[in-house]
Short mmCIF file of C-alpha atoms in Angstrom, two decimals:
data_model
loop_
_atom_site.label_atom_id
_atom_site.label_comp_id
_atom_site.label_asym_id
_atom_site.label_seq_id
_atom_site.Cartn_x
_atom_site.Cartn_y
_atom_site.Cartn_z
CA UNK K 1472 0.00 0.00 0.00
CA UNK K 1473 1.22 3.29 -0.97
CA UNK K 1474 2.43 5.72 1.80
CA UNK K 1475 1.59 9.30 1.08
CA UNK K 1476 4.78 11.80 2.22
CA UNK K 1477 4.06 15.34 2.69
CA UNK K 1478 6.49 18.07 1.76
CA UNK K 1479 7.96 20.07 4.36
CA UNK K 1480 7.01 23.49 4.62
CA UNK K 1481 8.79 26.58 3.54
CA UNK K 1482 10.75 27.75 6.10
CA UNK K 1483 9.68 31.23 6.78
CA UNK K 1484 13.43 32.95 6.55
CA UNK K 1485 13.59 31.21 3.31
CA UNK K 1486 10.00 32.51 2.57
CA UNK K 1487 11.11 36.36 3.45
CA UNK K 1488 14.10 36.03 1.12
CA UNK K 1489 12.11 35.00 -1.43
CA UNK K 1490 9.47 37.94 -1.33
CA UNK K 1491 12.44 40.02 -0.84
CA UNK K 1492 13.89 39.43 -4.42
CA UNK K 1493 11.23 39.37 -6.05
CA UNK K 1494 10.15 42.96 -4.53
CA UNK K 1495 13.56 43.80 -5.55
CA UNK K 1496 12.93 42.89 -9.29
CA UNK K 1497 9.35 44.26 -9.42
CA UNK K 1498 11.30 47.24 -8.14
CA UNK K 1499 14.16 47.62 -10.71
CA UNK K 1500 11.91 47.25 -13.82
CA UNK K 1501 9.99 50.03 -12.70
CA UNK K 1502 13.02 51.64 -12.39
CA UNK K 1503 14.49 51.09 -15.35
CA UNK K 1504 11.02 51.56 -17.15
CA UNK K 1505 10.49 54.89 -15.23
CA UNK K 1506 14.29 55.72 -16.83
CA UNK K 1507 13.71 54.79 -20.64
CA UNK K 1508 10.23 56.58 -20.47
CA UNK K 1509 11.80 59.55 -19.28
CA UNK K 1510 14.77 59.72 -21.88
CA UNK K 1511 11.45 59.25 -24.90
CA UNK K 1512 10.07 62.16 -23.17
CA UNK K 1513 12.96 64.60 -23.42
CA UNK K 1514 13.21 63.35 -26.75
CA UNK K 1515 11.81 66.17 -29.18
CA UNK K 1516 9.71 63.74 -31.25
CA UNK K 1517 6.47 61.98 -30.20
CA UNK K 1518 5.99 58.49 -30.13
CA UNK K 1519 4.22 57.93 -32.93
CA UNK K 1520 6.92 60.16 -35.09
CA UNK K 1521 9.56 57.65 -33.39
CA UNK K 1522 7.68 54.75 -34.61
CA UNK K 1523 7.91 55.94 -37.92
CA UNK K 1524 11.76 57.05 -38.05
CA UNK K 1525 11.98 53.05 -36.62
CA UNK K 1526 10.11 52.13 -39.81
CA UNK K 1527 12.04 54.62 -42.21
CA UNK K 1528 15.39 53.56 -41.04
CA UNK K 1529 13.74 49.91 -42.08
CA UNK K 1530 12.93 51.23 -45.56
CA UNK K 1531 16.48 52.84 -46.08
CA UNK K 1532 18.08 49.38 -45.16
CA UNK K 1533 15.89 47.20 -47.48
CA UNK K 1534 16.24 49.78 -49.86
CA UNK K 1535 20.18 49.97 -50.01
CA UNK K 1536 20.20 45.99 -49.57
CA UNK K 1537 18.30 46.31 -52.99
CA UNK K 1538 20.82 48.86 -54.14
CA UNK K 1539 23.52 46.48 -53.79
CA UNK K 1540 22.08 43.35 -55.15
CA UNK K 1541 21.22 46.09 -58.47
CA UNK K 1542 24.60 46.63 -58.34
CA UNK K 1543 26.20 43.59 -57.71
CA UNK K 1544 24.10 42.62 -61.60
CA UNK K 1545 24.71 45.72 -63.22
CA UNK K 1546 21.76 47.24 -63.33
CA UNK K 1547 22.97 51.10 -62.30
CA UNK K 1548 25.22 50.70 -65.25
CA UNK K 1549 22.77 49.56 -67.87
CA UNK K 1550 20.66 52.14 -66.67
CA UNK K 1551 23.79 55.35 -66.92
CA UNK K 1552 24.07 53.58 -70.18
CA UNK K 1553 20.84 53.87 -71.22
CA UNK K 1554 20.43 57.17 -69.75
CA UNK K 1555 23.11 58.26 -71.79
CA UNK K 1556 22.30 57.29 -75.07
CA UNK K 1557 19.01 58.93 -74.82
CA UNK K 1558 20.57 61.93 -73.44
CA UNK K 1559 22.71 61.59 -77.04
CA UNK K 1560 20.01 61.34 -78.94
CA UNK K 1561 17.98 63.84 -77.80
CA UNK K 1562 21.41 66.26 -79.27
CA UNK K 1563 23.50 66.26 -75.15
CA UNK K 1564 26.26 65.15 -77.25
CA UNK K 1565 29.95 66.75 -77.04
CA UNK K 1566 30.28 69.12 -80.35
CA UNK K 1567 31.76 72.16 -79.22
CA UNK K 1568 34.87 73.10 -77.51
CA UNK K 1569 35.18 76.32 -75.49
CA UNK K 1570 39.27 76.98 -74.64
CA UNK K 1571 40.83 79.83 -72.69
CA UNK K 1572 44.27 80.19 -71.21
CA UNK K 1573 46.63 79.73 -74.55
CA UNK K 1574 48.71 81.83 -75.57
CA UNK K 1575 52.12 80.72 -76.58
CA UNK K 1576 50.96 77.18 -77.44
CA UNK K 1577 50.01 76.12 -80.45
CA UNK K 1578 45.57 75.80 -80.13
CA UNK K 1579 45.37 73.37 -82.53
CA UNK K 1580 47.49 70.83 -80.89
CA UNK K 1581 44.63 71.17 -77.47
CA UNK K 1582 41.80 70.76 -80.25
CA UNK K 1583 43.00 67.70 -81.59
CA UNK K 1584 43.68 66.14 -78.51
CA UNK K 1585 40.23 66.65 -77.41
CA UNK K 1586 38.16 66.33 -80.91
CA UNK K 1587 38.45 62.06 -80.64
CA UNK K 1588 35.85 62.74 -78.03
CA UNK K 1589 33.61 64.87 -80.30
CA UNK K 1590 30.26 63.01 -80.71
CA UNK K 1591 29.82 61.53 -77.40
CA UNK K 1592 26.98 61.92 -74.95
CA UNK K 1593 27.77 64.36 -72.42
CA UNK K 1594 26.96 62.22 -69.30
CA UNK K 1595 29.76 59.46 -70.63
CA UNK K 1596 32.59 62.28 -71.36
CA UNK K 1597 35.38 61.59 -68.71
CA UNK K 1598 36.46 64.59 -67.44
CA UNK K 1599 39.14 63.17 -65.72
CA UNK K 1600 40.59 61.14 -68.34
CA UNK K 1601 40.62 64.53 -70.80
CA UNK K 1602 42.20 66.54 -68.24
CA UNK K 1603 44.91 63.79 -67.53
CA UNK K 1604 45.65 63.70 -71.78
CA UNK K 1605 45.97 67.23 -71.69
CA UNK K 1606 48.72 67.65 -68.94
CA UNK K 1607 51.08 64.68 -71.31
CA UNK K 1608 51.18 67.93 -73.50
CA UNK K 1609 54.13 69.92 -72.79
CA UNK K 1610 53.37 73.23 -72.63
CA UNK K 1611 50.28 72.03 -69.89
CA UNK K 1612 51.08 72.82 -66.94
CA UNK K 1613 47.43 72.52 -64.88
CA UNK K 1614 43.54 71.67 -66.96
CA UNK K 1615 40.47 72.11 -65.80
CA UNK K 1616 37.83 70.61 -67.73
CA UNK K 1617 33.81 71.30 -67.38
CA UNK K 1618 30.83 70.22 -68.89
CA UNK K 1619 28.43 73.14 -70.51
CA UNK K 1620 25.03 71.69 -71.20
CA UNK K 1621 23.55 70.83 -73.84
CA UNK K 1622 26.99 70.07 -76.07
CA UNK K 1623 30.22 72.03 -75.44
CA UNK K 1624 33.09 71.10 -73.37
CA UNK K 1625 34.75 73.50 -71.71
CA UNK K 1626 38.70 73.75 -70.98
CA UNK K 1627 40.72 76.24 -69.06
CA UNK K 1628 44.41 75.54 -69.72
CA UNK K 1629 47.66 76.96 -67.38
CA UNK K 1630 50.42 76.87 -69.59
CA UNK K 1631 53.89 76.91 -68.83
CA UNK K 1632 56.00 79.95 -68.72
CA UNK K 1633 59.60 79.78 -71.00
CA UNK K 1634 62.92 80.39 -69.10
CA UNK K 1635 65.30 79.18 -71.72
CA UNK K 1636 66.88 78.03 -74.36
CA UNK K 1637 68.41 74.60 -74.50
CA UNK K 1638 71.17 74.14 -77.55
CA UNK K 1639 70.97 70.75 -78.74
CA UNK K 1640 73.70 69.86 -81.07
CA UNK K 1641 70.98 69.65 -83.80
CA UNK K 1642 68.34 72.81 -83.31
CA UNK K 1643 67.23 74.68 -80.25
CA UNK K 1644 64.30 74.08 -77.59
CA UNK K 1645 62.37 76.37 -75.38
CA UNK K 1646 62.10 74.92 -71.89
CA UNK K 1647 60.82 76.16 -68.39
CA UNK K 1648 62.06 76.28 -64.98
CA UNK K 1649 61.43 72.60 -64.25
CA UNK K 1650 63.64 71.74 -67.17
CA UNK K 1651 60.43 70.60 -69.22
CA UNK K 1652 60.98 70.99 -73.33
CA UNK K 1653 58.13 72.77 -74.55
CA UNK K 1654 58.98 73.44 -78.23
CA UNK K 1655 61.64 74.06 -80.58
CA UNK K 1656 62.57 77.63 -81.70
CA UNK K 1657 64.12 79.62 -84.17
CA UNK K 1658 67.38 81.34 -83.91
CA UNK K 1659 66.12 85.30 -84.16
CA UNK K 1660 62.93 84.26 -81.99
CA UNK K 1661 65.67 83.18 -78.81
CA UNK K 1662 67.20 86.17 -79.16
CA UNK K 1663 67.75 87.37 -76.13
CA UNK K 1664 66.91 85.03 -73.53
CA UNK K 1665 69.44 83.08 -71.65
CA UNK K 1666 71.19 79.87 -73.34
CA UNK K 1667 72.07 76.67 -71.55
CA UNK K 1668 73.64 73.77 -72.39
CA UNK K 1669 75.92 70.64 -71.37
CA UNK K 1670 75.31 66.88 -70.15
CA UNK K 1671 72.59 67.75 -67.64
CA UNK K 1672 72.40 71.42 -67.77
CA UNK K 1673 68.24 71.69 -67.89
CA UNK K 1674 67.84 68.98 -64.59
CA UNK K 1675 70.32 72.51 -62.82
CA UNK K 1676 67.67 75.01 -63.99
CA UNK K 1677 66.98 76.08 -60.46
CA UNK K 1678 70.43 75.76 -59.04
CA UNK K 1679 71.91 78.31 -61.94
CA UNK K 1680 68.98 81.03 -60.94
CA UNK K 1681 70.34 80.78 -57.44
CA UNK K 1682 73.38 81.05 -58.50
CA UNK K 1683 73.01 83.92 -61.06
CA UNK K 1684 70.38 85.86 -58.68
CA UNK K 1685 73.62 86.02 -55.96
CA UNK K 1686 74.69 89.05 -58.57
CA UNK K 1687 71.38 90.52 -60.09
CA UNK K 1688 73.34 93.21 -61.70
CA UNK K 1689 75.67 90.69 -63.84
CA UNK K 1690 72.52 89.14 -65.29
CA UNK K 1691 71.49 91.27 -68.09
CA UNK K 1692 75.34 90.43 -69.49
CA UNK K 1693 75.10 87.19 -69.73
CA UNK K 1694 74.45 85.37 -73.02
CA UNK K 1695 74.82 81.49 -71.81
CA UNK K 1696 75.48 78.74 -69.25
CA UNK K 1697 77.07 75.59 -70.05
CA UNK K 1698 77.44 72.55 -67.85
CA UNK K 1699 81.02 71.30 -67.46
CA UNK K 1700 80.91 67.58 -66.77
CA UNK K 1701 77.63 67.86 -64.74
CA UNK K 1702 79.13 69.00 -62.28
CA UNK K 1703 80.18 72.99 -62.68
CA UNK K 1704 78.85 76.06 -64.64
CA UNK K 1705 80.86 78.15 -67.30
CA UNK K 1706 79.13 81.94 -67.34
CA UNK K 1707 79.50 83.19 -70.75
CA UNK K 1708 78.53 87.21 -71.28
CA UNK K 1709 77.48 88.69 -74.30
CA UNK K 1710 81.40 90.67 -74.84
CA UNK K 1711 82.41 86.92 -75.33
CA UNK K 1712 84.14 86.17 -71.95
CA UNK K 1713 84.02 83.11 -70.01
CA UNK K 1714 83.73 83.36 -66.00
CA UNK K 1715 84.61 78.81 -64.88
CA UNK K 1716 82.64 78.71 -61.78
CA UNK K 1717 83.59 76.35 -59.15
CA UNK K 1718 81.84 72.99 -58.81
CA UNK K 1719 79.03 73.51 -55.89
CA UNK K 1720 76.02 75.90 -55.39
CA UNK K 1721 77.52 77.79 -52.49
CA UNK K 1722 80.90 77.94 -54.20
CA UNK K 1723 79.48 79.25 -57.60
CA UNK K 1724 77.62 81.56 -55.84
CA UNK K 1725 80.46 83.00 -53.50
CA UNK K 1726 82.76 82.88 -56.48
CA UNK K 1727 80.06 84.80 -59.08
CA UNK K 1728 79.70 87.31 -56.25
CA UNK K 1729 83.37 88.11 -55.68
CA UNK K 1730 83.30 88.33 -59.51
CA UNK K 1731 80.85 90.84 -59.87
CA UNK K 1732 83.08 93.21 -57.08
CA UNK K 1733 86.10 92.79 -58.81
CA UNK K 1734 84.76 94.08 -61.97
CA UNK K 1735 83.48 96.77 -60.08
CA UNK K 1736 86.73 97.81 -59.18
CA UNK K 1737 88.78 96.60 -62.22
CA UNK K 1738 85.99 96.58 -65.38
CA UNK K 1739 86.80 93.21 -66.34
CA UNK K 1740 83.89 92.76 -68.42
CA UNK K 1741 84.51 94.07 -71.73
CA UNK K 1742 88.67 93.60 -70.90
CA UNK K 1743 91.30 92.12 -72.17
CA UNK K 1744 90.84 88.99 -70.52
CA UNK K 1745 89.07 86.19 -72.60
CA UNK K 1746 88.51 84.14 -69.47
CA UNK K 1747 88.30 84.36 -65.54
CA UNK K 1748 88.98 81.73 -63.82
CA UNK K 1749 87.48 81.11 -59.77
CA UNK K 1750 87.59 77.25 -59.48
CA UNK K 1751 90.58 77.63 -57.15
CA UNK K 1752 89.85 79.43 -54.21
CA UNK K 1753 91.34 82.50 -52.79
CA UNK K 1754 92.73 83.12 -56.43
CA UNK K 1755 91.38 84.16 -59.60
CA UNK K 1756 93.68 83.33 -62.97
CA UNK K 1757 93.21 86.12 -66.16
CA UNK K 1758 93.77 84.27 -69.54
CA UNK K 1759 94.53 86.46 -72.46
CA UNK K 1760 95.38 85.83 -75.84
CA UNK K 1761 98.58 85.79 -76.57
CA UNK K 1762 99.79 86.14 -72.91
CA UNK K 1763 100.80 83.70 -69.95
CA UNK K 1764 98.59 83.33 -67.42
CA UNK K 1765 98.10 85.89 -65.07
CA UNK K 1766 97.18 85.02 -61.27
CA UNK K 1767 95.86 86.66 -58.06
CA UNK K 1768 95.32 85.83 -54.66
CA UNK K 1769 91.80 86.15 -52.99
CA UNK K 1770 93.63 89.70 -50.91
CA UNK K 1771 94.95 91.47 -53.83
CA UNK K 1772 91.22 90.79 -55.19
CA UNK K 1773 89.98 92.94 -52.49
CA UNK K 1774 92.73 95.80 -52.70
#
């Protein structure tokens, strides 16, 4: 026969602790519901506006997950295609070209460049890839290239300035500072402007002007440069004379500005001397036809 047990009762601390946690619960989600209401309450929206930014930001996700499975089959690019061709056929195509900034180059050479592009719808031109063919032309320095709606293309061009003349052993070049050939040029058009030449001369552009600008005055008598063995300048002025510089910038340029006093004092240019000499320092050697070297120290210079 079965034997019926009965359970013990619940001891009444264990009882208490009981109630007491679960009066601590009942407690802290009040709490923490008293604490989430109030932060929706300081919000400035209502609750129904917040419902709908909730189903909004819903929307925007589904909508960009769309976005990228469109993508993903190349759907936005059929359509820019699409878009484009009608945009070509309704006459957006690229027929005109509107050019500012040129005035030593040659205009031509910037219309042909760009005229392979003539007859395509404006939304497919690529500005970027126009602007980067332009600057592979020479005299470019900077292009900025804009569309103009319905059909013209519009470049602004920044053209480099000429500095010199490189002599080549076969014609003569116009370059800039940077050393950059722009285009050849006739004898009577480089009249004038300064001459440069040697292994390496136009990669010194920059280090001659420092040189030259030590003496300011000297440079409106000075016909050319040439560049001894890459490594020195020889200063030639327009009476004929040669000036050897010595090998380093700070050396050339102490040596071209001692120059410039002596003749000052002594009126070399336009002397008897055919060339002066400063790669030694502290002296200066006169050579002049027909007659043995003449020498100086550095402190009869200065007397």
């Amino acid at each position: 026969m079965a034997r019926k047990v009965k359970r013990k009762a619940q001891g009444v601390r264990r009882a208490a602790n009981s109630r007491s946690r679960a009066s601590k619960a009942r407690a802290a989600t009040r709490q923490s519901k008293g604490v989430v209401n109030t932060a929706l309450s300081a919000l400035p929206i209502s609750q129904k506006q917040l419902q709908g930014g909730f189903f909004f930001a819903i929307l925007a996700g589904a909508s960009a997950l769309a976005w990228w499975v469109a993508s993903a089959a190349g759907v936005p690019a059929l359509m820019h295609q699409q878009i484009a061709a009608s945009a070509g056929s309704a006459g957006f195509q690229m027929r005109n070209i509107d050019l500012t900034g040129v005035e030593r180059m040659n205009r031509l050479k910037v219309y042909e460049e760009v005229m392979e592009h003539r007859g395509t719808p404006m939304p497919l031109l690529d500005l970027a890839e126009i602007r980067t063919e332009l600057k592979r032309m020479p005299w470019i320095a900077e292009a900025r290239v804009s569309r103009q709606l319905p059909d013209k293309l519009v470049i602004d061009i920044q053209e480099r300035t000429p500095h010199a003349v490189l002599v080549k052993p076969d014609r003569l070049v116009l370059i800039d500072r940077d050393g950059i050939e722009l285009d050849p040029i006739a004898e009577e058009d480089a009249a004038g402007m300064l001459r440069i030449s040697g292994a390496g001369a136009k990669d010194q552009i920059d280090s001659l002007d420092r040189v030259l600008a030590a003496a300011p005055a000297l440079q409106p008598q000075i016909a050319s440069a040439h560049r001894i063995g890459e490594r020195r300048w020889n200063i030639v002025f327009k009476t004929g004379q040669i000036l050897a510089l010595p090998q380093g910038e700070d050396e050339a340029a102490d040596a071209f500005i001692d120059f410039a006093r002596m003749d000052g004092l002594y009126r070399l240019l336009g002397g008897k001397a055919t060339v002066i000499d400063l790669r030694v320092p502290d002296r200066y050697v006169l050579r002049e036809p027909g007659r043995a070297d003449r020498f100086a120290s550095s402190k009869e210079r200065a007397e």
